[in-house]
Tab-separated table of N, CA and C in Angstrom:
chain	number	residue	atom	x	y	z
A	1	MET	N	-97.778	-92.061	163.167
A	1	MET	CA	-98.170	-92.993	164.182
A	1	MET	C	-96.945	-93.711	164.775
A	2	LEU	N	-95.946	-93.991	163.936
A	2	LEU	CA	-94.732	-94.636	164.441
A	2	LEU	C	-94.041	-93.762	165.491
A	3	LEU	N	-94.051	-92.459	165.282
A	3	LEU	CA	-93.450	-91.555	166.259
A	3	LEU	C	-94.182	-91.641	167.593
A	4	LYS	N	-95.492	-91.763	167.568
A	4	LYS	CA	-96.271	-91.884	168.799
A	4	LYS	C	-95.942	-93.169	169.543
A	5	PHE	N	-95.535	-94.209	168.814
A	5	PHE	CA	-95.150	-95.469	169.441
A	5	PHE	C	-93.742	-95.409	170.018
A	6	GLY	N	-92.992	-94.344	169.696
A	6	GLY	CA	-91.647	-94.182	170.242
A	6	GLY	C	-90.514	-94.415	169.273
A	7	TRP	N	-90.852	-94.692	168.009
A	7	TRP	CA	-89.813	-94.872	166.990
A	7	TRP	C	-89.251	-93.512	166.611
A	8	HIS	N	-87.986	-93.462	166.201
A	8	HIS	CA	-87.357	-92.238	165.702
A	8	HIS	C	-87.579	-92.156	164.192
A	9	ALA	N	-87.776	-90.951	163.698
A	9	ALA	CA	-87.992	-90.739	162.265
A	9	ALA	C	-86.709	-91.021	161.482
A	10	PRO	N	-86.835	-91.402	160.218
A	10	PRO	CA	-85.645	-91.612	159.381
A	10	PRO	C	-84.763	-90.363	159.356
A	11	THR	N	-83.455	-90.566	159.310
A	11	THR	CA	-82.512	-89.452	159.289
A	11	THR	C	-81.661	-89.428	158.026
A	12	ASN	N	-81.705	-90.486	157.241
A	12	ASN	CA	-80.969	-90.536	155.982
A	12	ASN	C	-81.985	-90.257	154.882
A	13	LEU	N	-82.157	-88.981	154.583
A	13	LEU	CA	-83.185	-88.535	153.647
A	13	LEU	C	-82.549	-87.932	152.402
A	14	PRO	N	-83.326	-87.781	151.331
A	14	PRO	CA	-82.787	-87.104	150.136
A	14	PRO	C	-82.269	-85.712	150.489
A	15	ASP	N	-81.367	-85.203	149.669
A	15	ASP	CA	-80.715	-83.911	149.911
A	15	ASP	C	-81.684	-82.796	150.278
A	16	GLU	N	-82.824	-82.726	149.606
A	16	GLU	CA	-83.742	-81.616	149.861
A	16	GLU	C	-84.355	-81.670	151.259
A	17	PHE	N	-84.184	-82.801	151.947
A	17	PHE	CA	-84.726	-82.936	153.303
A	17	PHE	C	-83.621	-82.991	154.351
A	18	GLY	N	-82.380	-82.739	153.970
A	18	GLY	CA	-81.277	-82.746	154.921
A	18	GLY	C	-80.558	-84.077	154.998
A	19	PHE	N	-80.025	-84.529	153.880
A	19	PHE	CA	-79.338	-85.813	153.780
A	19	PHE	C	-78.283	-85.983	154.868
A	20	ASP	N	-78.285	-87.119	155.536
A	20	ASP	CA	-77.289	-87.482	156.534
A	20	ASP	C	-76.757	-88.868	156.165
A	21	PRO	N	-75.534	-88.968	155.636
A	21	PRO	CA	-75.023	-90.265	155.177
A	21	PRO	C	-74.887	-91.290	156.303
A	22	ASP	N	-74.820	-90.843	157.543
A	22	ASP	CA	-74.707	-91.764	158.667
A	22	ASP	C	-76.065	-92.081	159.281
A	23	GLY	N	-77.114	-91.543	158.697
A	23	GLY	CA	-78.444	-91.738	159.248
A	23	GLY	C	-79.075	-93.033	158.804
A	24	SER	N	-80.345	-93.191	159.169
A	24	SER	CA	-81.110	-94.383	158.816
A	24	SER	C	-82.211	-94.009	157.832
A	25	PRO	N	-82.423	-94.804	156.783
A	25	PRO	CA	-83.525	-94.530	155.865
A	25	PRO	C	-84.855	-95.045	156.421
A	26	ASN	N	-84.811	-95.705	157.572
A	26	ASN	CA	-86.008	-96.294	158.176
A	26	ASN	C	-86.289	-95.677	159.542
A	27	TYR	N	-87.484	-95.880	160.031
A	27	TYR	CA	-87.776	-95.554	161.419
A	27	TYR	C	-86.932	-96.496	162.262
A	28	PHE	N	-86.462	-96.028	163.424
A	28	PHE	CA	-85.512	-96.828	164.191
A	28	PHE	C	-85.608	-96.520	165.674
A	29	LEU	N	-84.896	-97.306	166.469
A	29	LEU	CA	-84.753	-97.099	167.907
A	29	LEU	C	-83.278	-97.087	168.245
A	30	ASP	N	-82.882	-96.290	169.210
A	30	ASP	CA	-81.540	-96.356	169.799
A	30	ASP	C	-81.725	-96.943	171.181
A	31	LEU	N	-81.173	-98.120	171.403
A	31	LEU	CA	-81.352	-98.806	172.674
A	31	LEU	C	-80.010	-99.032	173.344
A	32	ALA	N	-79.976	-98.822	174.647
A	32	ALA	CA	-78.755	-99.050	175.415
A	32	ALA	C	-78.733	-100.475	175.938
A	33	ASN	N	-77.525	-100.971	176.181
A	33	ASN	CA	-77.372	-102.286	176.811
A	33	ASN	C	-77.631	-102.172	178.295
A	34	PRO	N	-78.241	-103.129	178.889
A	34	PRO	CA	-78.838	-104.294	178.254
A	34	PRO	C	-80.163	-103.914	177.591
A	35	VAL	N	-80.397	-104.456	176.420
A	35	VAL	CA	-81.622	-104.169	175.681
A	35	VAL	C	-82.796	-104.831	176.409
A	36	PRO	N	-83.851	-104.066	176.676
A	36	PRO	CA	-85.033	-104.634	177.346
A	36	PRO	C	-85.839	-105.473	176.345
A	37	LEU	N	-85.446	-106.733	176.188
A	37	LEU	CA	-85.998	-107.569	175.124
A	37	LEU	C	-87.510	-107.741	175.218
A	38	HIS	N	-88.048	-107.893	176.417
A	38	HIS	CA	-89.495	-108.053	176.549
A	38	HIS	C	-90.225	-106.790	176.094
A	39	GLU	N	-89.698	-105.634	176.455
A	39	GLU	CA	-90.304	-104.368	176.028
A	39	GLU	C	-90.171	-104.179	174.529
A	40	LEU	N	-89.015	-104.542	173.979
A	40	LEU	CA	-88.798	-104.418	172.539
A	40	LEU	C	-89.734	-105.344	171.772
A	41	ALA	N	-89.904	-106.564	172.255
A	41	ALA	CA	-90.819	-107.507	171.609
A	41	ALA	C	-92.246	-106.981	171.656
A	42	ALA	N	-92.660	-106.441	172.792
A	42	ALA	CA	-94.016	-105.890	172.918
A	42	ALA	C	-94.208	-104.710	171.974
A	43	LEU	N	-93.194	-103.844	171.854
A	43	LEU	CA	-93.279	-102.703	170.939
A	43	LEU	C	-93.368	-103.180	169.496
A	44	ALA	N	-92.569	-104.187	169.138
A	44	ALA	CA	-92.598	-104.712	167.770
A	44	ALA	C	-93.971	-105.291	167.445
A	45	VAL	N	-94.518	-106.084	168.336
A	45	VAL	CA	-95.830	-106.695	168.102
A	45	VAL	C	-96.911	-105.628	168.015
A	46	SER	N	-96.904	-104.662	168.934
A	46	SER	CA	-97.943	-103.630	168.889
A	46	SER	C	-97.799	-102.745	167.657
A	47	THR	N	-96.571	-102.485	167.221
A	47	THR	CA	-96.352	-101.697	166.003
A	47	THR	C	-96.856	-102.454	164.779
A	48	LEU	N	-96.499	-103.740	164.675
A	48	LEU	CA	-96.958	-104.523	163.531
A	48	LEU	C	-98.480	-104.607	163.492
A	49	ALA	N	-99.111	-104.759	164.636
A	49	ALA	CA	-100.570	-104.890	164.681
A	49	ALA	C	-101.262	-103.547	164.455
A	50	SER	N	-100.864	-102.535	165.222
A	50	SER	CA	-101.585	-101.252	165.190
A	50	SER	C	-101.241	-100.377	163.992
A	51	VAL	N	-99.981	-100.363	163.603
A	51	VAL	CA	-99.544	-99.483	162.508
A	51	VAL	C	-99.660	-100.173	161.161
A	52	HIS	N	-99.261	-101.433	161.106
A	52	HIS	CA	-99.193	-102.130	159.822
A	52	HIS	C	-100.337	-103.121	159.599
A	53	GLY	N	-101.185	-103.301	160.597
A	53	GLY	CA	-102.363	-104.144	160.424
A	53	GLY	C	-102.125	-105.641	160.466
A	54	ALA	N	-100.965	-106.073	160.913
A	54	ALA	CA	-100.669	-107.503	161.000
A	54	ALA	C	-101.257	-108.052	162.295
A	55	ARG	N	-102.224	-108.917	162.172
A	55	ARG	CA	-102.887	-109.482	163.348
A	55	ARG	C	-102.350	-110.861	163.711
A	56	HIS	N	-101.578	-111.475	162.815
A	56	HIS	CA	-101.069	-112.824	163.021
A	56	HIS	C	-99.748	-112.941	162.256
A	57	PRO	N	-98.815	-113.761	162.728
A	57	PRO	CA	-97.554	-113.903	161.986
A	57	PRO	C	-97.745	-114.290	160.520
A	58	ASN	N	-98.834	-114.987	160.198
A	58	ASN	CA	-99.084	-115.340	158.794
A	58	ASN	C	-99.419	-114.126	157.933
A	59	ASP	N	-99.684	-112.985	158.557
A	59	ASP	CA	-99.938	-111.753	157.808
A	59	ASP	C	-98.641	-111.111	157.314
A	60	LEU	N	-97.514	-111.575	157.810
A	60	LEU	CA	-96.231	-110.966	157.476
A	60	LEU	C	-95.625	-111.593	156.228
A	61	GLU	N	-94.899	-110.773	155.485
A	61	GLU	CA	-94.102	-111.234	154.366
A	61	GLU	C	-92.942	-110.274	154.206
A	62	TYR	N	-91.896	-110.719	153.540
A	62	TYR	CA	-90.734	-109.859	153.355
A	62	TYR	C	-90.404	-109.707	151.876
A	63	SER	N	-89.690	-108.634	151.589
A	63	SER	CA	-89.245	-108.349	150.237
A	63	SER	C	-87.814	-107.837	150.327
A	64	THR	N	-86.970	-108.265	149.407
A	64	THR	CA	-85.579	-107.809	149.384
A	64	THR	C	-85.203	-107.376	147.981
A	65	GLY	N	-84.054	-106.814	147.891
A	65	GLY	CA	-83.501	-106.487	146.585
A	65	GLY	C	-82.836	-107.720	146.014
A	66	SER	N	-81.853	-107.511	145.159
A	66	SER	CA	-81.141	-108.642	144.571
A	66	SER	C	-79.658	-108.327	144.508
A	67	VAL	N	-78.883	-109.381	144.405
A	67	VAL	CA	-77.435	-109.270	144.230
A	67	VAL	C	-77.106	-110.022	142.961
A	68	ASP	N	-76.480	-109.341	142.026
A	68	ASP	CA	-76.136	-109.966	140.739
A	68	ASP	C	-77.359	-110.599	140.085
A	69	ASN	N	-78.487	-109.907	140.128
A	69	ASN	CA	-79.758	-110.352	139.551
A	69	ASN	C	-80.299	-111.638	140.181
A	70	ARG	N	-79.822	-111.973	141.367
A	70	ARG	CA	-80.364	-113.120	142.112
A	70	ARG	C	-81.059	-112.572	143.346
A	71	SER	N	-82.273	-113.022	143.590
A	71	SER	CA	-83.007	-112.515	144.739
A	71	SER	C	-82.385	-113.041	146.030
A	72	ILE	N	-82.492	-112.248	147.053
A	72	ILE	CA	-81.975	-112.614	148.369
A	72	ILE	C	-83.091	-113.347	149.108
A	73	ARG	N	-82.803	-114.533	149.577
A	73	ARG	CA	-83.796	-115.320	150.311
A	73	ARG	C	-83.386	-115.388	151.776
A	74	LEU	N	-84.375	-115.289	152.651
A	74	LEU	CA	-84.123	-115.313	154.088
A	74	LEU	C	-85.027	-116.343	154.771
A	75	PRO	N	-84.765	-117.628	154.572
A	75	PRO	CA	-85.626	-118.648	155.158
A	75	PRO	C	-85.622	-118.629	156.682
A	76	GLN	N	-84.561	-118.096	157.283
A	76	GLN	CA	-84.484	-118.059	158.736
A	76	GLN	C	-85.496	-117.101	159.356
A	77	LEU	N	-86.151	-116.267	158.552
A	77	LEU	CA	-87.196	-115.377	159.073
A	77	LEU	C	-88.477	-116.145	159.397
A	78	TRP	N	-88.660	-117.281	158.757
A	78	TRP	CA	-89.852	-118.109	158.960
A	78	TRP	C	-91.132	-117.373	158.581
A	79	ILE	N	-91.034	-116.465	157.611
A	79	ILE	CA	-92.229	-115.819	157.062
A	79	ILE	C	-92.162	-115.890	155.551
A	80	ARG	N	-93.288	-115.725	154.922
A	80	ARG	CA	-93.397	-115.863	153.461
A	80	ARG	C	-92.690	-114.714	152.757
A	81	ARG	N	-92.108	-115.044	151.615
A	81	ARG	CA	-91.481	-114.057	150.734
A	81	ARG	C	-92.557	-113.428	149.878
A	82	ALA	N	-92.518	-112.112	149.712
A	82	ALA	CA	-93.505	-111.410	148.886
A	82	ALA	C	-93.355	-111.817	147.431
A	83	ALA	N	-94.476	-111.875	146.745
A	83	ALA	CA	-94.445	-112.184	145.313
A	83	ALA	C	-93.706	-111.066	144.574
A	84	ALA	N	-92.934	-111.458	143.591
A	84	ALA	CA	-92.147	-110.474	142.812
A	84	ALA	C	-93.024	-109.698	141.877
């Protein structure tokens, strides 16, 4: 479904799928300058709603790894941190 929305498939995959060290492990976009911010915002909102089921910003949460066994916190995102 992400491909239908215009996202590019991950390119940094395990060896058996054609590992590319310069690729992305996530779905992504390549955008030229100037970035069409209104279009990008609309795509992000429609992707979050249609693909991931987020109907409101309160539906969002984030999860990160850790550095030196300390969790990474991102308060500037203004969304809830996922329970560990």
